[in-house]
């Protein structure tokens, strides 16, 4: 990339669309990847990724300077006023070059280096097309795998593995491929549990009279894969007038005279050009400062955006009903079979199979229907400086349709709104190589799995942010087959996507985030309570068995238990015993001196050895699932502590867990000046309780004050404090050193038992004295 002529401009004004008289003045930075605006007080930070920029426009000169308007694919629109026109011109030209590179090799994903907890190899093996079809019961007597496209010679926009009827021959498949546009022959997309299937392809090169016997035989073979139905349905997702226009170009649709036992249906989903214009009108309606509600609603209605969303949903519901109610095979196509076909087949599968409503299932659905079947992400999303007429919000409409379904069935999806928005944004960001290229062959040629990071690995590292806490699978609110009511009154504009940057228009946080924060705090307090109960039981054991531990130590080592202690400490211990005797307070006795009833256990307890916890780890990692509260314990319940207890250790455990968490509702900005908008996650540090953004709380560590030893999110200052503490033990490092995958590894139980038996007597002596002082 050529050096940037202007990389920093001071005294830049950022206009507020609703309050243009009070702009924010700051400094504009232009880096190799981002456009960054920061005000001098650090109260506002605006980051714009170059790949997210849709257009850059220099407006007419004003008395305050030269305005520069930046429109983003994430629907953020900002206007900067630069003091000098020359600087404005330089920034505009540079942004146009950086946002629309000429080659795929110049995309952000080939230069991005992750700072998170995932590697470049993670995520690429998460999905396998073969395993996905195995899940559907393929191969079987009706369907089988075909490797004719192994080198992408049959169809260069399909995956190298196809599922076709088991009776289909090689000449049949090759002949059908030659008869279909772009070689996209009919192939299996989804197999339902009743034997009905959804296949997808492109339009035939039929013209007005052309015919292909191999294509007719292949469709007949698809019909015969389902003995339950005598007829098959072909769904052409285009308006019939568009299909007839394509027939004049030598393409078109199937001739009903040549394809028997087939029902033909035309459903009017508009082409990519109409969809692109519809989104442009929608953005104009959202960006305009309409004086009245009626004018805004009128502009929204003229965009026809919700009309297009309804058409896609109606088509998908029609396909799903054919498969579920009539057990009929359905073949879906549009013009080339990679836009409207991908939308309807994927949503129909989502309606039919609850697996696709989980996070991993939804990712598998995208891999299968959009990536393996060759949706043109590079062209449709405008990654390169190419023909703008090829761009269209096809994938955005699919995500919008899924969001509409989540609103109709809020308990049927494992993922939440943030998951969909994050997925939408990263498709356009080119930060990951998952969606780079127009087909699988392009990604293989670019070697994206070896040279870039996977989006799925990134999302897996933050999967807790995407969980829908209202998800209830296998319930009345989550039916196996969804039958949504797609009436116009049930469809809404997705404000959380298209208007999310309008501060004050949306609530400060969603209900799901509030539930997540409440759940996290409850888990932290419960975990801390369990550790406190364990520590109280340990202290009680040491106090009640102090004399026994001393005598056993003297007998085994041949010296007084208080050796190594100062005379003052020994005297203090004797005075303490004398005071207890004179005051009538019971002194510690061995279990042999206790009454029989006091040895009776009132609650079951699982020993540390049986639970499989590693003794050498931090005490918070050694869980005894049946821990007993102090109030219901007897001496037989109390086990000898197998770790050193000291004042520093106990203080570290008590101070490492936040009891009171700051209310995120009152926080509008992070400490790094990043603003909190509707879908921006607000994270509470589990140690100090303060609220941070995702950038500032990117560390996970096991807190000493937690019983389970699980890694939890903490802020960077707290992470450094814990790491620098001499009493802290890195559980993950210890487990890795011992070859254990988890502190709960049952395979470590024999080692723990041996380790516990060989506990040092000197350690026990020092332990008793430490607890005496603490007591």
XYZ file of C-alpha atoms in Angstrom:
775
model
C 0.000 0.000 0.000
C 1.225 3.472 -0.840
C 2.081 5.809 2.062
C -0.821 7.920 3.272
C -0.419 11.620 2.575
C -2.540 12.593 5.584
C -2.679 10.358 8.655
C -3.751 12.836 11.335
C -6.010 15.883 11.244
C -6.664 18.029 14.314
C -9.608 20.303 15.106
C -12.063 18.040 13.289
C -15.752 18.393 14.104
C -18.051 15.377 14.372
C -21.648 16.402 13.702
C -24.594 15.071 15.632
C -27.484 14.473 13.228
C -30.068 15.451 15.830
C -28.058 18.321 17.304
C -25.820 19.796 14.560
C -25.306 23.027 16.529
C -23.235 21.247 19.166
C -20.580 19.183 17.353
C -17.781 17.319 19.092
C -14.291 18.596 18.314
C -11.393 16.190 18.278
C -8.622 14.564 16.253
C -9.095 12.310 13.236
C -6.567 9.476 12.767
C -6.206 7.443 9.592
C -4.444 4.098 10.055
C -3.918 1.163 7.715
C -7.074 -0.545 9.010
C -9.300 2.015 10.765
C -10.541 5.572 10.685
C -10.504 6.779 14.301
C -11.981 9.933 15.825
C -11.049 10.869 19.404
C -12.050 14.012 21.240
C -9.379 15.652 23.442
C -11.217 14.917 26.669
C -11.374 11.211 25.858
C -15.131 11.142 26.260
C -15.939 9.918 22.753
C -14.239 7.382 20.524
C -15.438 6.401 17.056
C -13.741 3.532 15.227
C -14.614 2.718 11.608
C -13.066 -0.295 9.898
C -12.087 0.496 6.311
C -13.873 -2.590 4.946
C -17.089 -1.415 6.596
C -17.106 1.818 4.584
C -19.707 1.751 1.829
C -19.186 5.253 0.415
C -17.212 8.430 1.086
C -18.533 11.772 -0.139
C -17.089 15.276 0.115
C -19.910 17.777 0.587
C -20.105 21.456 -0.268
C -17.707 23.752 1.585
C -19.108 25.541 4.640
C -17.949 28.397 6.823
C -16.589 25.895 9.374
C -14.633 23.788 6.890
C -14.988 20.966 4.386
C -17.596 18.289 5.296
C -16.857 14.614 4.682
C -19.731 12.110 4.901
C -18.936 8.449 5.539
C -21.636 5.791 5.101
C -20.946 2.303 6.419
C -22.217 -1.183 5.627
C -23.036 -1.484 9.314
C -25.517 1.415 8.839
C -23.403 3.950 10.697
C -23.466 7.356 9.004
C -21.110 10.052 10.245
C -20.164 13.507 8.989
C -16.820 15.107 9.779
C -15.932 18.749 9.131
C -12.246 19.144 8.390
C -10.678 22.627 8.677
C -8.935 22.527 5.270
C -10.295 21.288 1.950
C -6.971 19.757 0.892
C -6.923 17.499 3.938
C -10.531 16.529 3.288
C -9.671 15.586 -0.297
C -6.674 13.500 0.798
C -8.703 11.648 3.433
C -11.508 10.932 0.951
C -9.191 9.556 -1.756
C -7.292 7.404 0.747
C -10.475 5.971 2.256
C -11.832 5.117 -1.180
C -8.685 3.128 -1.944
C -8.514 1.394 1.430
C -12.212 0.463 1.560
C -12.281 -1.033 -1.952
C -8.995 -2.873 -2.626
C -8.283 -4.185 -6.090
C -7.209 -7.699 -5.079
C -8.419 -10.263 -2.558
C -4.854 -10.505 -1.270
C -5.189 -6.928 0.031
C -8.152 -7.729 2.272
C -7.848 -7.248 6.011
C -8.046 -10.972 6.805
C -4.668 -11.709 5.164
C -2.916 -9.199 7.449
C -4.937 -9.505 10.662
C -3.210 -11.073 13.689
C -5.466 -12.178 16.534
C -4.823 -11.057 20.093
C -7.504 -13.352 21.510
C -7.368 -16.846 22.928
C -7.647 -18.722 19.628
C -5.155 -19.736 16.972
C -5.170 -19.575 13.189
C -6.035 -23.270 12.935
C -9.072 -23.101 15.224
C -12.548 -23.145 13.725
C -11.717 -24.441 10.257
C -12.448 -28.056 11.157
C -15.633 -27.205 13.022
C -17.862 -28.009 10.030
C -17.741 -30.954 7.658
C -20.209 -31.270 4.796
C -19.893 -35.023 4.925
C -20.636 -35.153 8.664
C -23.648 -32.880 8.208
C -25.151 -35.264 5.668
C -24.241 -38.188 7.935
C -26.421 -36.518 10.564
C -29.306 -36.637 8.070
C -28.803 -40.376 7.522
C -26.854 -40.234 4.261
C -25.748 -42.405 2.522
C -28.785 -44.679 2.347
C -30.632 -46.692 -0.273
C -31.963 -43.546 -1.961
C -29.147 -40.983 -1.607
C -25.382 -41.251 -1.959
C -22.261 -39.120 -2.211
C -20.833 -38.144 -5.578
C -17.176 -37.242 -6.110
C -17.533 -36.136 -9.729
C -16.857 -32.564 -8.621
C -13.711 -33.481 -6.707
C -11.570 -31.060 -8.722
C -14.431 -28.596 -9.321
C -14.655 -29.706 -12.960
C -18.359 -30.530 -13.003
C -19.377 -27.196 -11.407
C -16.756 -24.751 -10.172
C -19.192 -22.935 -7.851
C -20.353 -26.071 -5.988
C -18.523 -27.908 -3.203
C -16.265 -30.808 -4.118
C -18.724 -33.227 -2.495
C -22.325 -33.538 -3.670
C -25.269 -35.685 -2.591
C -27.356 -37.016 -5.479
C -29.860 -39.864 -5.955
C -28.191 -43.251 -5.570
C -29.664 -44.297 -8.937
C -28.136 -41.331 -10.786
C -25.440 -42.296 -13.290
C -22.390 -40.289 -14.313
C -23.726 -39.447 -17.824
C -26.971 -38.329 -16.213
C -25.186 -35.936 -13.835
C -22.861 -34.542 -16.501
C -25.697 -34.017 -18.973
C -27.825 -32.228 -16.389
C -24.869 -30.008 -15.455
C -24.440 -28.933 -19.075
C -28.159 -28.115 -19.288
C -28.240 -25.942 -16.138
C -26.982 -22.362 -15.881
C -23.411 -22.185 -14.569
C -23.394 -26.000 -14.437
C -25.360 -25.960 -11.169
C -27.221 -29.265 -11.468
C -29.880 -30.386 -8.925
C -28.225 -31.568 -5.678
C -29.551 -32.408 -2.230
C -29.758 -29.576 0.262
C -31.797 -31.079 3.128
C -33.308 -34.496 3.907
C -36.254 -34.467 6.291
C -36.992 -37.247 8.758
C -40.093 -38.335 6.782
C -38.011 -39.002 3.672
C -38.946 -35.811 1.823
C -36.093 -33.677 0.558
C -35.142 -30.184 -0.596
C -32.865 -29.978 -3.626
C -31.455 -26.850 -5.224
C -30.110 -25.927 -8.643
C -30.079 -23.120 -11.218
C -32.464 -22.384 -14.083
C -32.381 -24.683 -17.112
C -31.042 -23.508 -20.470
C -34.387 -24.375 -21.981
C -35.249 -21.320 -24.029
C -38.554 -21.905 -25.808
C -38.045 -25.491 -26.970
C -34.722 -26.921 -25.724
C -34.801 -30.269 -23.946
C -32.335 -32.421 -22.004
C -33.148 -36.089 -21.397
C -30.431 -36.442 -18.730
C -31.909 -33.554 -16.726
C -35.388 -35.073 -16.967
C -34.001 -38.434 -15.817
C -32.226 -36.811 -12.861
C -35.425 -35.100 -11.679
C -37.257 -38.411 -12.095
C -34.584 -40.062 -9.931
C -35.083 -37.367 -7.280
C -38.823 -38.073 -7.296
C -38.198 -41.805 -6.814
C -36.105 -41.206 -3.665
C -39.362 -40.592 -1.797
C -41.782 -43.535 -2.085
C -44.333 -41.669 0.043
C -45.106 -39.119 -2.673
C -46.089 -39.584 -6.302
C -45.471 -35.979 -7.304
C -42.648 -33.527 -6.915
C -42.724 -29.746 -6.580
C -40.467 -27.333 -8.477
C -40.382 -23.882 -6.871
C -39.110 -21.035 -9.044
C -38.500 -18.172 -6.639
C -38.614 -15.504 -9.397
C -41.661 -13.588 -10.589
C -42.994 -15.423 -13.642
C -42.504 -12.407 -15.876
C -38.775 -12.432 -15.028
C -38.546 -16.137 -15.815
C -40.260 -15.587 -19.159
C -37.818 -12.773 -19.953
C -34.935 -15.153 -19.286
C -36.529 -17.696 -21.612
C -36.077 -15.227 -24.452
C -32.333 -15.272 -23.619
C -32.132 -19.047 -23.982
C -32.627 -19.800 -20.287
C -35.968 -19.680 -18.446
C -37.733 -22.552 -16.692
C -38.709 -26.186 -17.115
C -41.183 -27.126 -19.858
C -44.209 -28.790 -18.264
C -44.621 -31.054 -21.298
C -41.269 -32.753 -20.669
C -41.288 -33.058 -16.879
C -44.066 -35.370 -15.710
C -45.484 -35.770 -12.196
C -44.212 -32.307 -11.320
C -46.008 -29.290 -9.884
C -44.638 -25.874 -10.893
C -44.884 -22.825 -8.634
C -43.644 -19.293 -9.331
C -43.160 -17.108 -6.249
C -42.256 -13.485 -6.745
C -39.024 -12.656 -4.930
C -37.419 -9.716 -6.717
C -33.908 -9.750 -8.165
C -30.709 -8.353 -6.631
C -31.108 -4.939 -8.257
C -34.537 -4.331 -6.744
C -33.236 -5.468 -3.337
C -30.269 -3.112 -3.552
C -32.541 -0.168 -4.348
C -34.880 -1.185 -1.532
C -32.060 -1.095 1.033
C -30.913 2.281 -0.294
C -34.412 3.704 0.171
C -34.623 2.187 3.628
C -31.361 3.858 4.643
C -32.589 7.181 3.247
C -35.729 6.852 5.354
C -33.738 6.004 8.484
C -31.158 8.741 7.888
C -33.599 11.516 7.105
C -34.798 13.944 9.743
C -38.489 13.517 9.013
C -40.667 16.204 10.533
C -43.598 13.889 11.213
C -44.193 10.221 11.944
C -46.389 9.894 8.863
C -43.607 11.111 6.561
C -41.173 8.605 8.088
C -43.661 5.737 7.770
C -44.401 6.775 4.194
C -40.690 6.696 3.312
C -40.344 3.334 5.028
C -43.292 1.928 3.098
C -41.923 3.159 -0.237
C -38.700 1.220 0.333
C -40.694 -2.079 0.191
C -38.092 -3.596 2.485
C -40.543 -5.420 4.745
C -42.441 -6.519 1.637
C -39.277 -8.232 0.384
C -38.694 -9.839 3.790
C -42.250 -11.148 3.788
C -41.840 -12.611 0.288
C -38.757 -14.575 1.373
C -40.475 -15.862 4.521
C -43.642 -16.815 2.626
C -41.637 -18.817 0.106
C -39.715 -20.599 2.856
C -42.931 -21.443 4.729
C -44.428 -22.788 1.493
C -41.439 -25.093 0.954
C -41.440 -26.276 4.579
C -45.163 -27.066 4.465
C -44.719 -29.090 1.271
C -41.999 -31.158 2.925
C -43.693 -31.628 6.309
C -47.403 -31.842 5.454
C -47.339 -33.481 2.016
C -44.034 -35.375 2.365
C -43.181 -34.104 -1.109
C -39.733 -33.564 -2.600
C -39.074 -29.944 -3.519
C -36.572 -28.609 -6.066
C -35.798 -24.897 -5.651
C -34.081 -22.589 -8.090
C -33.938 -18.969 -9.219
C -31.699 -17.684 -12.005
C -28.268 -18.978 -11.022
C -29.258 -20.607 -7.737
C -26.971 -18.717 -5.371
C -29.123 -15.818 -4.098
C -32.858 -16.383 -3.628
C -32.322 -20.138 -3.609
C -29.862 -19.863 -0.724
C -32.271 -17.659 1.229
C -35.326 -19.882 0.898
C -33.593 -23.266 1.273
C -31.760 -22.214 4.435
C -34.830 -20.671 6.092
C -36.992 -23.670 5.136
C -34.395 -25.955 6.751
C -34.447 -23.724 9.821
C -38.216 -24.138 10.074
C -38.044 -27.926 9.697
C -35.047 -28.874 11.843
C -34.521 -27.560 15.413
C -30.814 -28.415 15.182
C -30.305 -25.401 12.920
C -31.692 -23.158 15.670
C -28.694 -23.854 17.897
C -25.485 -21.866 17.572
C -23.413 -24.650 16.038
C -26.331 -25.829 13.939
C -26.869 -22.352 12.543
C -23.180 -22.110 11.671
C -23.445 -25.480 9.923
C -26.472 -24.214 8.004
C -24.508 -21.196 6.745
C -21.540 -23.371 5.819
C -23.761 -25.746 3.868
C -26.254 -23.463 2.142
C -24.163 -20.333 1.634
C -20.510 -21.334 1.521
C -20.582 -24.865 0.087
C -23.249 -24.049 -2.517
C -21.380 -20.950 -3.628
C -23.053 -17.700 -2.651
C -21.021 -14.859 -4.193
C -19.960 -13.090 -0.999
C -17.151 -11.137 -2.655
C -19.457 -9.677 -5.303
C -22.629 -9.269 -3.255
C -20.882 -7.663 -0.275
C -18.647 -5.434 -2.396
C -15.294 -6.519 -0.994
C -13.353 -5.283 -4.052
C -13.354 -2.316 -6.385
C -15.580 -4.014 -8.953
C -18.973 -3.619 -10.615
C -21.314 -1.991 -8.086
C -24.314 -3.552 -9.858
C -23.255 -6.948 -8.514
C -23.680 -5.842 -4.900
C -26.907 -6.718 -3.102
C -27.986 -7.271 0.539
C -28.890 -10.931 -0.014
C -27.243 -12.236 3.163
C -28.530 -9.249 5.139
C -32.080 -10.213 4.172
C -31.468 -13.774 5.328
C -30.240 -12.530 8.726
C -33.240 -10.191 8.916
C -35.636 -13.083 8.237
C -34.013 -15.135 11.001
C -34.399 -12.200 13.393
C -38.100 -11.968 12.498
C -38.445 -15.637 13.455
C -36.649 -15.066 16.764
C -39.251 -12.415 17.582
C -42.101 -14.810 16.797
C -40.454 -17.698 18.682
C -38.268 -16.100 21.388
C -37.647 -19.425 23.184
C -36.879 -21.550 20.125
C -33.386 -20.237 19.327
C -30.214 -20.801 21.293
C -28.619 -17.595 19.973
C -29.656 -14.019 20.605
C -29.855 -10.790 18.614
C -26.219 -9.923 19.276
C -25.130 -13.139 17.554
C -26.959 -12.176 14.357
C -25.636 -8.600 14.348
C -22.071 -9.745 15.004
C -22.359 -12.285 12.202
C -23.702 -9.642 9.827
C -20.923 -7.165 10.643
C -18.082 -9.664 10.308
C -19.310 -10.869 6.936
C -18.592 -7.337 5.681
C -15.494 -6.683 7.808
C -13.205 -9.173 5.994
C -11.397 -9.565 9.311
C -11.768 -13.326 8.983
C -11.366 -15.480 5.899
C -14.547 -17.487 6.390
C -16.628 -15.503 3.881
C -13.899 -14.398 1.468
C -14.384 -15.534 -2.129
C -17.396 -16.360 -4.287
C -17.268 -20.139 -3.835
C -15.406 -22.955 -2.158
C -12.898 -23.171 -5.015
C -11.907 -19.526 -4.479
C -11.223 -20.154 -0.798
C -9.190 -23.270 -1.585
C -7.100 -21.363 -4.139
C -6.532 -18.534 -1.645
C -5.676 -21.056 1.125
C -7.755 -19.089 3.608
C -7.724 -21.918 6.153
C -3.904 -21.697 6.326
C -3.500 -17.931 5.973
C -6.451 -16.389 7.843
C -8.461 -16.799 11.033
C -11.899 -18.374 11.197
C -14.899 -16.351 12.308
C -16.276 -19.420 14.081
C -13.189 -19.592 16.342
C -13.641 -15.939 17.280
C -17.319 -16.435 18.081
C -16.583 -19.609 20.024
C -14.226 -17.637 22.280
C -17.140 -15.302 23.138
C -19.981 -17.782 22.991
C -21.438 -16.695 26.346
C -22.279 -13.323 24.778
C -24.479 -14.993 22.169
C -26.582 -17.271 24.365
C -30.323 -16.733 24.576
C -31.162 -17.280 28.227
C -34.819 -17.810 27.321
C -33.992 -20.812 25.124
C -36.197 -23.810 25.953
C -35.686 -26.682 23.505
C -38.235 -29.483 23.301
C -41.001 -27.377 24.777
C -44.315 -25.992 23.593
C -42.555 -22.706 22.887
C -39.982 -24.448 20.671
C -41.807 -26.770 18.247
C -39.929 -29.232 16.061
C -41.484 -27.711 12.952
C -42.137 -23.982 13.083
C -45.228 -22.605 11.369
C -44.820 -18.828 11.665
C -47.598 -16.382 10.956
C -45.990 -14.097 8.375
C -48.801 -11.576 8.277
C -47.676 -8.012 7.666
C -48.607 -6.922 11.185
C -46.196 -9.512 12.620
C -43.165 -8.162 10.773
C -41.165 -5.258 12.163
C -38.266 -3.087 11.123
C -35.133 -4.383 12.801
C -34.213 -1.257 14.708
C -31.374 -3.048 16.505
C -29.553 -3.450 13.175
C -30.494 -0.522 10.951
C -30.803 2.174 13.659
C -28.484 0.887 16.374
C -26.157 3.907 16.182
C -28.945 6.385 16.947
C -28.234 7.163 20.595
C -31.374 7.585 22.663
C -33.599 5.683 20.241
C -32.956 2.256 21.762
C -32.897 1.098 25.393
C -29.565 1.237 27.161
C -29.401 -2.541 27.403
C -31.552 -5.471 26.446
C -33.454 -7.725 28.837
C -31.190 -10.604 27.816
C -28.104 -8.678 28.977
C -29.731 -7.894 32.303
C -30.581 -11.585 32.776
C -27.020 -12.570 31.858
C -25.482 -10.116 34.347
C -27.813 -11.253 37.137
C -27.044 -14.884 36.415
C -23.295 -14.239 36.433
C -23.414 -12.464 39.779
C -25.496 -15.252 41.313
C -23.036 -17.866 40.076
C -20.098 -15.925 41.496
C -21.699 -15.503 44.916
C -22.776 -19.148 45.099
C -19.286 -20.278 44.172
C -17.755 -17.975 46.763
C -20.198 -19.180 49.419
C -19.178 -22.792 48.848
C -15.524 -21.906 49.350
C -16.308 -19.982 52.551
C -18.162 -22.998 53.932
C -15.167 -25.151 53.097
C -12.747 -22.768 54.813
C -14.902 -22.547 57.971
C -14.976 -26.337 58.125
C -11.178 -26.438 57.701
C -10.637 -23.931 60.480
C -12.993 -25.771 62.808
C -11.176 -29.034 62.233
C -7.800 -27.473 63.000
C -9.010 -25.818 66.191
C -10.768 -28.927 67.513
C -7.860 -31.248 66.634
C -5.036 -28.952 67.579
C -3.688 -31.136 70.420
C -3.892 -34.319 68.349
C -1.993 -32.732 65.489
C 0.684 -31.463 67.884
C 1.152 -34.808 69.611
C 1.277 -36.724 66.337
C 3.827 -34.265 64.995
C 5.997 -34.590 68.118
C 5.825 -38.383 67.989
C 6.802 -38.576 64.330
C 9.494 -35.904 64.287
C 10.884 -36.278 67.838
C 10.651 -32.589 68.673
C 8.123 -30.186 70.030
C 5.424 -29.003 67.624
C 6.174 -25.446 68.520
C 9.815 -25.744 67.542
C 10.820 -22.946 65.269
C 8.303 -20.614 66.916
C 9.237 -17.740 69.131
C 8.922 -17.978 72.900
C 6.187 -15.366 72.845
C 4.146 -17.469 70.425
C 4.560 -20.601 72.563
C 3.632 -18.718 75.690
C 0.688 -17.194 73.960
C -0.525 -20.659 73.037
C -0.246 -21.939 76.630
C -2.017 -18.867 78.003
C -4.781 -19.429 75.491
C -5.256 -23.019 76.682
C -5.244 -21.910 80.332
C -7.815 -19.230 79.633
C -10.093 -21.756 77.931
C -9.803 -24.150 80.883
C -10.500 -21.469 83.534
C -13.382 -19.909 81.614
C -15.120 -23.217 81.154
C -14.780 -23.107 77.379
C -14.320 -26.623 75.987
C -10.813 -27.398 74.857
C -9.921 -29.474 71.827
C -10.267 -33.228 72.351
C -9.498 -36.200 70.269
C -12.316 -38.130 68.695
C -11.806 -40.938 71.228
C -12.795 -38.623 74.097
C -16.021 -37.507 72.437
C -19.465 -38.893 73.159
C -20.784 -41.442 70.699
C -23.621 -39.230 69.480
C -21.234 -36.480 68.448
C -19.588 -38.878 65.970
C -22.790 -39.408 64.094
C -22.792 -37.801 60.653
C -25.864 -35.725 59.880
C -25.135 -35.217 56.165
C -23.311 -37.212 53.490
C -20.028 -35.899 52.210
C -17.882 -36.796 49.256
C -14.210 -36.913 50.087
C -11.605 -34.953 48.173
C -10.096 -38.175 46.872
C -13.416 -39.472 45.550
C -14.212 -36.217 43.818
C -11.039 -36.449 41.757
C -9.727 -33.014 42.548
C -6.068 -32.256 42.361
C -4.497 -31.543 45.688
C -1.556 -29.673 44.272
C -3.859 -27.073 42.721
C -5.296 -24.066 44.423
C -7.812 -25.004 47.147
C -10.551 -23.314 45.136
C -10.055 -25.900 42.387
C -10.573 -28.852 44.707
C -14.287 -29.238 44.917
C -16.141 -31.577 47.172
C -19.560 -31.707 45.573
C -21.221 -32.763 48.789
C -19.759 -29.993 50.909
C -21.340 -29.706 54.322
C -22.298 -26.496 56.010
C -20.722 -25.834 59.373
C -23.998 -25.738 61.200
C -24.843 -29.326 60.261
C -21.351 -30.784 60.616
C -19.887 -33.105 63.222
C -16.298 -33.992 63.880
C -16.527 -36.999 61.622
C -17.642 -34.706 58.761
C -14.645 -32.433 59.249
C -11.683 -33.536 57.143
C -8.092 -32.567 57.674
C -7.157 -29.758 55.270
C -4.605 -30.958 52.753
C -3.232 -27.521 51.863
C -1.434 -24.752 53.689
C -3.717 -22.142 55.162
C -2.198 -18.790 55.938
C -3.452 -15.304 56.594
C -2.276 -14.190 53.152
C -4.041 -17.062 51.482
C -7.330 -16.467 53.282
C -7.132 -12.724 52.666
C -6.521 -13.352 48.972
C -9.581 -15.590 48.773
C -11.799 -13.104 50.595
C -10.696 -10.106 48.520
C -10.685 -11.777 45.102
C -14.460 -11.875 44.601
C -16.695 -8.836 44.086
C -19.702 -8.902 46.396
C -21.398 -5.769 45.027
C -21.456 -5.448 41.238
C -21.871 -2.037 39.696
C -25.227 -1.564 38.002
C -24.532 -1.538 34.218
C -27.686 0.454 33.581
C -26.052 3.639 34.848
C -22.884 3.258 32.733
C -22.878 4.927 29.291
C -19.144 4.775 28.517
C -16.320 2.396 29.338
C -13.182 3.638 31.065
C -11.447 3.582 27.657
C -14.050 6.105 26.345
C -15.829 3.520 24.184
C -19.596 4.241 24.183
C -22.077 1.583 25.238
C -24.819 1.238 22.653
C -27.783 -1.102 22.478
C -25.927 -4.273 21.484
C -22.542 -3.449 23.023
C -21.845 -5.909 25.804
C -21.321 -4.514 29.286
C -19.108 -6.833 31.318
C -18.772 -6.805 35.078
C -15.342 -7.738 36.362
C -15.875 -10.694 38.693
C -13.139 -9.434 41.013
C -13.800 -5.694 41.389
C -17.383 -5.488 40.064
C -16.747 -2.525 37.743
C -18.259 -2.335 34.235
C -16.053 -2.580 31.142
C -16.312 -3.095 27.397
C -15.102 -6.202 25.598
C -11.697 -4.691 24.834
C -10.944 -3.919 28.492
C -12.082 -7.218 30.000
C -10.437 -9.661 27.612
C -8.737 -11.684 30.366
C -10.019 -14.855 32.026
C -8.587 -16.317 35.202
C -9.633 -18.592 38.076
C -10.375 -16.535 41.186
C -8.907 -17.859 44.475
C -12.209 -17.081 46.187
C -14.195 -19.421 43.933
C -14.743 -23.036 44.875
C -15.011 -24.413 41.335
C -11.741 -23.030 39.982
C -13.337 -22.018 36.684
C -11.865 -19.180 34.633
C -14.038 -16.057 34.761
C -13.746 -12.632 33.079
C -11.744 -9.989 34.897
C -10.421 -6.571 33.920
C -6.781 -6.045 33.063
C -5.790 -4.331 36.359
C -7.341 -7.142 38.407
C -5.668 -9.729 36.200
C -2.258 -8.182 36.861
C -2.985 -7.975 40.592
C -3.863 -11.649 40.821
C -0.934 -12.739 38.697
C 1.529 -10.759 40.822
C 0.190 -12.114 44.123
C 2.674 -14.567 45.736
C -0.216 -16.619 47.135
C -1.864 -17.210 43.761
C -1.371 -20.500 41.919
C -2.079 -20.747 38.183
C -4.458 -23.699 38.005
C -4.223 -24.060 34.245
C -0.413 -24.105 34.315
C -0.323 -26.699 37.093
C -2.816 -28.913 35.318
C -0.872 -28.615 32.065
C 2.364 -29.426 33.870
C 0.809 -32.553 35.362
C -0.731 -33.551 32.039
C -4.278 -33.015 33.284
C -6.983 -31.457 31.142
C -9.046 -30.313 34.092
C -8.819 -30.071 37.891
C -11.775 -32.445 37.892
C -9.905 -35.148 35.981
C -10.873 -38.457 37.562
C -7.695 -40.052 36.276
C -5.775 -38.005 38.837
C -7.524 -39.663 41.798
C -4.819 -42.316 42.497
C -2.139 -39.648 42.331
C -4.107 -37.478 44.737
C -4.490 -40.267 47.235
C -0.760 -40.946 47.254
C -0.007 -37.269 47.476
C -2.384 -36.817 50.369
C -0.850 -39.741 52.293
C 2.648 -38.329 51.977
C 1.693 -34.930 53.366
C 4.587 -33.320 55.207
C 4.366 -33.312 59.011
C 6.240 -30.024 59.096
C 3.605 -28.497 56.838
C 0.907 -29.607 59.273
C 2.762 -27.985 62.148
C 3.079 -24.660 60.402
C -0.552 -24.938 59.293
C -1.782 -25.331 62.875
C 0.109 -22.284 64.050
C -1.149 -20.145 61.144
C -4.743 -21.078 61.891
C -4.272 -20.408 65.625
C -3.205 -16.869 64.872
C -6.095 -16.374 62.465
C -8.572 -17.834 64.944
